[in-house]
Short mmCIF file of C-alpha atoms in Angstrom, two decimals:
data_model
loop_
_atom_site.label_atom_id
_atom_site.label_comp_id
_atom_site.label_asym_id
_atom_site.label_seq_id
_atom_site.Cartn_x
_atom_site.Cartn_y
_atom_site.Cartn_z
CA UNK L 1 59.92 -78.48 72.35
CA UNK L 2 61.42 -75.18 72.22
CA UNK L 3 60.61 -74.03 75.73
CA UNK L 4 62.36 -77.43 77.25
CA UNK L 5 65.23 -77.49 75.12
CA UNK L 6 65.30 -73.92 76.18
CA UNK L 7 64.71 -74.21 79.88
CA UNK L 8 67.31 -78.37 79.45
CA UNK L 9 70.44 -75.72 78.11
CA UNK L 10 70.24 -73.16 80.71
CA UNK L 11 69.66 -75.48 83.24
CA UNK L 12 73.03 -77.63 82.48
CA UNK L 13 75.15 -74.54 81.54
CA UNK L 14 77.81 -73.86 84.27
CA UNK L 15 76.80 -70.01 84.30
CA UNK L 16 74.64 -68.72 87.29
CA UNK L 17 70.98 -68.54 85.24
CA UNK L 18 69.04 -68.14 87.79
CA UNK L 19 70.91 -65.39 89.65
CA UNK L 20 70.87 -63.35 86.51
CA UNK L 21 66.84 -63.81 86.37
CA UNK L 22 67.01 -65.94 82.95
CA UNK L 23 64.87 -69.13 84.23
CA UNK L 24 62.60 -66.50 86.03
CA UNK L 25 61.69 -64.94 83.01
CA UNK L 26 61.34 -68.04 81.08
CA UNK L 27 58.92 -69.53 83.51
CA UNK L 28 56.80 -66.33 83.40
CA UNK L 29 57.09 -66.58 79.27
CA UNK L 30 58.94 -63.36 79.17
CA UNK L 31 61.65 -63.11 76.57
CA UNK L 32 61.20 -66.36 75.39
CA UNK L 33 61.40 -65.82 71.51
CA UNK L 34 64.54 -64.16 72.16
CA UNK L 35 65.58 -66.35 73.96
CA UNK L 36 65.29 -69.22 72.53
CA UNK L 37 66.33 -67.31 69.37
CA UNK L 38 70.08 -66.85 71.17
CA UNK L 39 70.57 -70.44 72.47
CA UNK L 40 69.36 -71.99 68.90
CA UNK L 41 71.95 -70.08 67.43
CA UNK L 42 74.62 -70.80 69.61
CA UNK L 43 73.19 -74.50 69.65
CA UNK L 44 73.27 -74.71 65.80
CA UNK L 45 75.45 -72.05 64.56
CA UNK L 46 72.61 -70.10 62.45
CA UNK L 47 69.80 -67.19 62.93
CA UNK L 48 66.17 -68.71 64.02
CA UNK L 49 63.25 -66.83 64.88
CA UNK L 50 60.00 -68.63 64.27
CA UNK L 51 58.80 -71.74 62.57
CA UNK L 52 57.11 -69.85 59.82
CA UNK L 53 59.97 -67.72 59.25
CA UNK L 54 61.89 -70.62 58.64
CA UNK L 55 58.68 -71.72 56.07
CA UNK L 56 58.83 -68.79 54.14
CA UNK L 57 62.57 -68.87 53.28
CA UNK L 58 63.89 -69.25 49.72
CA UNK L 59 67.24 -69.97 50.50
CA UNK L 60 68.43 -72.12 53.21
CA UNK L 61 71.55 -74.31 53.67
CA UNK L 62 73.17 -76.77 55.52
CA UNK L 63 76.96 -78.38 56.07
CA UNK L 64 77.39 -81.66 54.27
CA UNK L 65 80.72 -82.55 56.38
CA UNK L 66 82.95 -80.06 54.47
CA UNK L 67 80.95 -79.02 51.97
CA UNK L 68 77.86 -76.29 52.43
CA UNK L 69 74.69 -77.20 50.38
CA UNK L 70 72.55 -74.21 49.45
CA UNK L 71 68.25 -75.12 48.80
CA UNK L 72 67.26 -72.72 46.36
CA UNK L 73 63.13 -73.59 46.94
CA UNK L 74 59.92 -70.58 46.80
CA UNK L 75 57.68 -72.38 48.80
CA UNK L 76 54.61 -70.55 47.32
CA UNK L 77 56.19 -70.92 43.32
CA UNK L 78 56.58 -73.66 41.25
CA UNK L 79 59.63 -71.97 39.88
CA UNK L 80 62.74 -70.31 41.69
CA UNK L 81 62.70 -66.47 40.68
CA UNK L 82 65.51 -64.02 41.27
CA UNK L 83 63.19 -61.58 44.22
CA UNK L 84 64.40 -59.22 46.66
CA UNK L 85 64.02 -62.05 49.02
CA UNK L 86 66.06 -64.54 47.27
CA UNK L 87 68.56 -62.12 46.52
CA UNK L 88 68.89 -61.04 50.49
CA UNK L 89 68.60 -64.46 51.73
CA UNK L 90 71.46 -65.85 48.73
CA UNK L 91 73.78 -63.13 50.50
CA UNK L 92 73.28 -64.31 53.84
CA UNK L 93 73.12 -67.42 53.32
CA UNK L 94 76.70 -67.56 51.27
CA UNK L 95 78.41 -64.88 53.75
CA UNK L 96 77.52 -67.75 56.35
CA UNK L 97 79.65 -70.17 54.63
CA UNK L 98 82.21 -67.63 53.44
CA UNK L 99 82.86 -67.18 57.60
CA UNK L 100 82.21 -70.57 58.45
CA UNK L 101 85.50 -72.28 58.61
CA UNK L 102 84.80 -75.62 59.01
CA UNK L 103 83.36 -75.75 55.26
CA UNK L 104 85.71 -75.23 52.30
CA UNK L 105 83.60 -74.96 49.64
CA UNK L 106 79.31 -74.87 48.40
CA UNK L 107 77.17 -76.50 46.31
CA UNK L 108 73.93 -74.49 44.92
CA UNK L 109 71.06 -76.55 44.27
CA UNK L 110 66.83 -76.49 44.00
CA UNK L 111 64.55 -79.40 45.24
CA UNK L 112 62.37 -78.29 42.38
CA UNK L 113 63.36 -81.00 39.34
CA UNK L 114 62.10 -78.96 36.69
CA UNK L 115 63.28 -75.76 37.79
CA UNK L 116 66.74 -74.03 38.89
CA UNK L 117 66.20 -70.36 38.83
CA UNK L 118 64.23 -68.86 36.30
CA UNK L 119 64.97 -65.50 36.14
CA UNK L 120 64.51 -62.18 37.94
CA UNK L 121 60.89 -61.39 39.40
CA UNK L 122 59.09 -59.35 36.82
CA UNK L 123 57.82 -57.25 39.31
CA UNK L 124 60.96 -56.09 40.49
CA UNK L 125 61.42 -54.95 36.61
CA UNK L 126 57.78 -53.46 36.26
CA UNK L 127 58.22 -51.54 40.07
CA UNK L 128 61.20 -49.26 38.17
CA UNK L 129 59.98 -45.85 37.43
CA UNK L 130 62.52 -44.31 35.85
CA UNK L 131 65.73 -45.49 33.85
CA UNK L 132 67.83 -44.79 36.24
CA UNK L 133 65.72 -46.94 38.83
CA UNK L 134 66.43 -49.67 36.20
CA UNK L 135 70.01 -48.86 35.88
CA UNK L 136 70.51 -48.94 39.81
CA UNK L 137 68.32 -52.38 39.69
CA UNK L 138 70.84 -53.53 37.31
CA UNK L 139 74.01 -52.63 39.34
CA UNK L 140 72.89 -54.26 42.66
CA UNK L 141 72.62 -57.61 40.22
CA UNK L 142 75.89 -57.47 39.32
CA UNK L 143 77.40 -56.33 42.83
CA UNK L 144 75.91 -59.53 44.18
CA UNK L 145 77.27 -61.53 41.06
CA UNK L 146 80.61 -60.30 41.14
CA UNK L 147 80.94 -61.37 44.96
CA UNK L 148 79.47 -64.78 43.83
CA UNK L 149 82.00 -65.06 41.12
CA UNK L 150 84.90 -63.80 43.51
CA UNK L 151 83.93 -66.40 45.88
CA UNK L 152 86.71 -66.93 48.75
CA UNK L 153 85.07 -70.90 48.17
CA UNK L 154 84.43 -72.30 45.28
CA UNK L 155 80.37 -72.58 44.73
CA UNK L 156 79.18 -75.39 42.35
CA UNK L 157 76.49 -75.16 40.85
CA UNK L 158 74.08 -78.03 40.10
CA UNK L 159 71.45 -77.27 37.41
CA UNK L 160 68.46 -79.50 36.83
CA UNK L 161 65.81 -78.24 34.76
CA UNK L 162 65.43 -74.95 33.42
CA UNK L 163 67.62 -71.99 34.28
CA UNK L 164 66.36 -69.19 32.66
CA UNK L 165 68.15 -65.27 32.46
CA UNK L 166 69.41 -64.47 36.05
CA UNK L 167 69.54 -67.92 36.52
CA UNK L 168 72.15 -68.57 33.55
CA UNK L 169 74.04 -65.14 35.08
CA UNK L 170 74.06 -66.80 38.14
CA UNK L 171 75.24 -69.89 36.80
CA UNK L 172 77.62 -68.58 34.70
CA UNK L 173 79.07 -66.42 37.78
CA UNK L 174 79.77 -69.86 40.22
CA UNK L 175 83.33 -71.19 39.42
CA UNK L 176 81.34 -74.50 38.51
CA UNK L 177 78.57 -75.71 36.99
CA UNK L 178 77.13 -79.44 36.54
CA UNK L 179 73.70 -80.43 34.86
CA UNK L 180 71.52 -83.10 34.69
CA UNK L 181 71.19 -84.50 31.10
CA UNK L 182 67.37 -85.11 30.07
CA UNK L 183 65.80 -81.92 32.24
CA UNK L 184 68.21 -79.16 31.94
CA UNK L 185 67.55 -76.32 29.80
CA UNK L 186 69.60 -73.14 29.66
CA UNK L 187 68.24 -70.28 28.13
CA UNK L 188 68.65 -66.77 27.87
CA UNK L 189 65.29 -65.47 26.75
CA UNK L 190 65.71 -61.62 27.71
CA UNK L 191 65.61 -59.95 24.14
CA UNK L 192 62.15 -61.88 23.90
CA UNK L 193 60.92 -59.71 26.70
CA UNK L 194 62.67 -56.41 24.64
CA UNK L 195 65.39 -57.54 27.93
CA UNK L 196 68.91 -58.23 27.59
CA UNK L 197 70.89 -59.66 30.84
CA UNK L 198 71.30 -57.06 33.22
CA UNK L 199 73.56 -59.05 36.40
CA UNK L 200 76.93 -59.17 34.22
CA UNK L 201 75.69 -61.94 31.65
CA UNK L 202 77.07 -60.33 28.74
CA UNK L 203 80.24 -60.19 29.99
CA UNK L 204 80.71 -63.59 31.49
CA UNK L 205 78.64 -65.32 28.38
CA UNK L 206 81.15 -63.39 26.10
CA UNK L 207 83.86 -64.75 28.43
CA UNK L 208 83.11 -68.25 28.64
CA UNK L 209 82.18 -68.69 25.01
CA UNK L 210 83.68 -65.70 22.80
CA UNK L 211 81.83 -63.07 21.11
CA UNK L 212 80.26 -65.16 18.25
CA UNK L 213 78.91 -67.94 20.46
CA UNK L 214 77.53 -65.76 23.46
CA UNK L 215 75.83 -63.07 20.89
CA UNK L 216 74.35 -66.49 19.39
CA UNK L 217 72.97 -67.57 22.79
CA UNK L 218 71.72 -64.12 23.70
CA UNK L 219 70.32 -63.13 20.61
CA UNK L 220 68.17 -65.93 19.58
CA UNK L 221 66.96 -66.76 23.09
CA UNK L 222 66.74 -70.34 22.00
CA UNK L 223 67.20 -73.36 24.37
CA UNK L 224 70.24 -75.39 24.90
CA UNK L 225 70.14 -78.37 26.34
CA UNK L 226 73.02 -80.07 28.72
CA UNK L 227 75.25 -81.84 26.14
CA UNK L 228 74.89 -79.07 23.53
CA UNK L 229 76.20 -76.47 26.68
CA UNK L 230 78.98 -79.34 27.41
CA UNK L 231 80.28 -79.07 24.37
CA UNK L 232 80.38 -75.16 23.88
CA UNK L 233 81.41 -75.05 27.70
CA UNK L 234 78.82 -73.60 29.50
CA UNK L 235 79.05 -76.64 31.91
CA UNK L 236 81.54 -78.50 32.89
CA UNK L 237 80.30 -81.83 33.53
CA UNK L 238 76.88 -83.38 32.52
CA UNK L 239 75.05 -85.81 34.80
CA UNK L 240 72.73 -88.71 33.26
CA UNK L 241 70.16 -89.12 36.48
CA UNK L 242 66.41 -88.12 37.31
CA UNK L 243 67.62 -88.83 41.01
CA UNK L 244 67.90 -85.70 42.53
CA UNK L 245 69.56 -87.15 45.30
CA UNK L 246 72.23 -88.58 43.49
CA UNK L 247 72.37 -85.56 41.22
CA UNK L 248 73.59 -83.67 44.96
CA UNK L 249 75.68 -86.32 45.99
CA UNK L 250 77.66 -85.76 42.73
CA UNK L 251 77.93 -82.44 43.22
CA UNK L 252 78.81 -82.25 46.64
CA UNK L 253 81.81 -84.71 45.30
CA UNK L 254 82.77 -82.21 42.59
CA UNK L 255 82.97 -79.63 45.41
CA UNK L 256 85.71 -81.67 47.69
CA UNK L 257 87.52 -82.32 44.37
CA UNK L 258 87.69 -78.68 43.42
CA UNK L 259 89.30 -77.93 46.96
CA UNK L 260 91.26 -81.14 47.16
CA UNK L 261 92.69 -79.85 43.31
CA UNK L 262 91.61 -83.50 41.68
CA UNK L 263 88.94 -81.16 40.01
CA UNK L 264 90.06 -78.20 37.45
CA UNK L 265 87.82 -75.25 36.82
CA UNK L 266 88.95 -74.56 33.53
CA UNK L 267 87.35 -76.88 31.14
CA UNK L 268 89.35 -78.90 28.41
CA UNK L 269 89.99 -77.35 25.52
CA UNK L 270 89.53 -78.75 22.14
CA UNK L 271 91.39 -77.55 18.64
CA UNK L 272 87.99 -75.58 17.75
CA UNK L 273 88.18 -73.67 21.06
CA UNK L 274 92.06 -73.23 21.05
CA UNK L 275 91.34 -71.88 17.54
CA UNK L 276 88.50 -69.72 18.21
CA UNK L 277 90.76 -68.02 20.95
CA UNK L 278 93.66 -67.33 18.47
CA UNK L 279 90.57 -66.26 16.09
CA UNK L 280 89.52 -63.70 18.87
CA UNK L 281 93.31 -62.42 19.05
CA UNK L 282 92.73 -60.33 15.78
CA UNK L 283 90.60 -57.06 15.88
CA UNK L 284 89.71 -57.79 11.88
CA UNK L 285 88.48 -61.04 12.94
CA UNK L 286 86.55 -59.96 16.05
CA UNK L 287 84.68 -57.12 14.33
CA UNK L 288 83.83 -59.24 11.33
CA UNK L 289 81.36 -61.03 14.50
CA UNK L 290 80.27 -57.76 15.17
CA UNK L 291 79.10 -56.91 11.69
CA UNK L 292 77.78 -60.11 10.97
CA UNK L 293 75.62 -60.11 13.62
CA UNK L 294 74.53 -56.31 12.73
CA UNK L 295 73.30 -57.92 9.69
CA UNK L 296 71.43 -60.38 11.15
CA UNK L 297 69.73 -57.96 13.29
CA UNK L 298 68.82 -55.58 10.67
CA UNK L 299 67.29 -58.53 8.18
CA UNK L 300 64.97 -59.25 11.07
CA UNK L 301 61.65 -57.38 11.77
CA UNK L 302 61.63 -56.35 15.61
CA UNK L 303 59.50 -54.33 18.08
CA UNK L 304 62.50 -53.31 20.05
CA UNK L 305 66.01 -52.31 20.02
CA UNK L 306 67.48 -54.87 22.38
CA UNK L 307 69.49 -56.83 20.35
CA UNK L 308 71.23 -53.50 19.44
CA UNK L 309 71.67 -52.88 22.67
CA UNK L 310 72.95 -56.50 23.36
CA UNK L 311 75.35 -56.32 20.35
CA UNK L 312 77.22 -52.89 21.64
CA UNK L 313 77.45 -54.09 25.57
CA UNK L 314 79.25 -57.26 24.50
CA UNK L 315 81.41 -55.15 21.84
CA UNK L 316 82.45 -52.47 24.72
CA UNK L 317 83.32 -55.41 27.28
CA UNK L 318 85.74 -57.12 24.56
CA UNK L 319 87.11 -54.03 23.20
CA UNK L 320 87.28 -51.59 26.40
CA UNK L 321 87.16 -54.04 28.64
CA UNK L 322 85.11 -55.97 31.33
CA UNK L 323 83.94 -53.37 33.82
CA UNK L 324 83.45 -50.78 30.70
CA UNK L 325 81.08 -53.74 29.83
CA UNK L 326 79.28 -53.84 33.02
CA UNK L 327 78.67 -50.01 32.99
CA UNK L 328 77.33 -50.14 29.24
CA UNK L 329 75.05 -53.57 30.40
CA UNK L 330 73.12 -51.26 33.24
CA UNK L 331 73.23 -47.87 31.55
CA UNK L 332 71.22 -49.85 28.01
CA UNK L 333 69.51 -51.93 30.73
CA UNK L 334 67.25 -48.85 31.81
CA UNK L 335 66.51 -47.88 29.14
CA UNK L 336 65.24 -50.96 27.77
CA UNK L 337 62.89 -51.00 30.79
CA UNK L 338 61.17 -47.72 30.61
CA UNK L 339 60.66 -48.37 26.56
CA UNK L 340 56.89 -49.26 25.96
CA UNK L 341 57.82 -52.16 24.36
CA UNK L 342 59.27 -53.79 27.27
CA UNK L 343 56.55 -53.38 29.22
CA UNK L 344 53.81 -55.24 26.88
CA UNK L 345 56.46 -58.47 26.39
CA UNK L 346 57.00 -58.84 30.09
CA UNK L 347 53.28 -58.79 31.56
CA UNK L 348 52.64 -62.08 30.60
CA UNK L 349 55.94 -64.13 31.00
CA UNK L 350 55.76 -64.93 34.34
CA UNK L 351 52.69 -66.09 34.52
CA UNK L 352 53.44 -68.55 30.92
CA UNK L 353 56.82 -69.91 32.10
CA UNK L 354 54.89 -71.04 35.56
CA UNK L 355 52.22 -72.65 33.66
CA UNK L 356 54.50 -74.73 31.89
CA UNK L 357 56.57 -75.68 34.62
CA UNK L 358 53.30 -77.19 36.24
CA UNK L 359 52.19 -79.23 33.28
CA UNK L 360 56.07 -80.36 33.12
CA UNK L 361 56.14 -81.41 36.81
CA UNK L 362 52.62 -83.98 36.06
CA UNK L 363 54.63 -85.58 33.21
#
């Protein structure tokens, strides 16, 4: 099919093929992946090379009329990790849209109903040699968050299932996020691994929810489900469907509304919220967090100093500032990877949160 859509486009063009030796070459089957490579993209707007190429992606997307749809989907995985590949292949992918004009906004979805994006590849963590490996790990995360957070287009993104660590940063750095109501899960399990977020998390959890809520989430690793992260707004709208379909439809809808300005991206607030911010006003009242949440690490037996770590990165973001924050988040990061510790809490993770997500995807 290639070879005579190939041989159909050069033969219609209005450009002298065969006097430049084009159709000679194609006949003899020389050049032809490049070849074809060219005209696909100038047929289709987008890089093609071979059929499994296009198999082994993670990331792909497409235009839904206005609006660019992003597949977050490891072929080989039953869950979406944060890998070198999907981090590459995220950048291209939204730097397509970002200089495609004929889309105004994006939607960031998986196929996978019981999984979003679960969190960086451990491997990636367990390849760092040194802390300053980990620290330079931990700064390319948040370059490629903060350019996803200062998005020319507003990206949506639609959670169903769980979304786990650099899943929840990513999340957290789109200007929108939706979720299905009876599969979503949002966690941020780091400090169970002797982690803590390392792609700006604690400064955009500490943003979206204040100091006492985002220590909460980060601290206790626990799970919260769709309505419960409605309500503290870590999403702004929740979706009651199984239909994945549906589920992108809705999004896709949210996307046109956020350009067309029927949509706001700053969620509602309530009295407790509009308190909590006048709360937050008061250094007295923000360190009381801090020291109450001191406490409640120390009263706990541990095997690492992570939540330490956790509690002084989200202190320096609200007290110095965000991008003090950010430099404090990969600067404990590495260290946290290279302590022994780490390294016995993380071997097995992977390998548990996929064999989970297989027994969940036969119920």
């Amino acid at each position: 099919m290639a070879v005579q859509l190939a041989l159909t486009v050069v033969t219609r063009l209005a450009v002298p093929a065969r006097s430049t030796g084009i159709l000679t070459n194609l006949t003899k089957g020389v050049g032809l992946s490049s070849f074809t490579s060219t005209i696909c993209s100038g047929l289709f707007g987008r890089s093609f090379s071979t059929s499994s190429h296009l198999k082994n992606r993670k990331v792909t997307w497409e235009a839904k009329g206005d609006v660019a749809v992003v597949y977050v989907n490891d072929p080989h995985s039953e869950v979406n990790t944060w890998s070198a590949q999907t981090k590459k292949e995220m950048v291209e992918a939204m730097e397509g849209i970002w200089n495609n004009d004929s889309v105004g906004s994006a939607v960031v979805i998986s196929p996978k109903p019981h999984s979003f994006i679960s969190g960086v590849d451990v491997d990636m963590i367990s390849a760092c040699k040194s802390k300053e490996e980990a620290t330079l790990l931990s700064q390319q995360w948040q370059g490629m968050m903060k350019r996803i957070e200062g998005s020319p287009k507003p990206i949506v993104a639609a959670i169903s299932g769980w979304c786990l660590d650099g899943g929840l940063e990513f999340a957290t750095a789109c200007q929108y996020r939706l979720a299905t109501r009876s599969r979503t899960s949002l966690v941020s399990r780091e400090v169970r691994l002797g982690l803590m977020p390392s792609a700006g998390g604690t400064q955009r959890l500490t943003k979206l929810l204040g100091p006492y809520h985002a220590l909460d989430v980060m601290l206790e690793g626990c799970r919260i489900n769709a309505d419960e992260a409605l309500k503290i707004g870590l999403v702004h709208k929740v979706v009651d469907t199984l239909d994945l379909k549906y589920f992108e439809d809705i999004a896709v809808d949210c996307a046109r509304g956020i350009v067309d300005k029927t949509i706001t991206l700053t969620p509602e607030k309530n009295w407790t919220k509009i308190a909590q911010d006048f709360y937050y006003c008061f250094p007295i009242f923000r360190y009381s967090v801090y020291w109450n949440m001191l406490e409640r690490i120390m009263n706990r037996e541990t095997l690492t100093t992570a939540p330490l770590k956790i509690l002084e990165t989200v202190q320096i973001g609200v007290e110095l500032g965000p991008e003090a924050g950010f430099r404090a988040e990969s600067r404990n990061f590495g260290e946290l990877v290279m302590s022994p510790e780490t390294n016995v809490l993380t071997a097995p993770y992977q390998d548990l949160i996929i064999r989970y997500l297989k027994r969940k995807s036969r119920t």
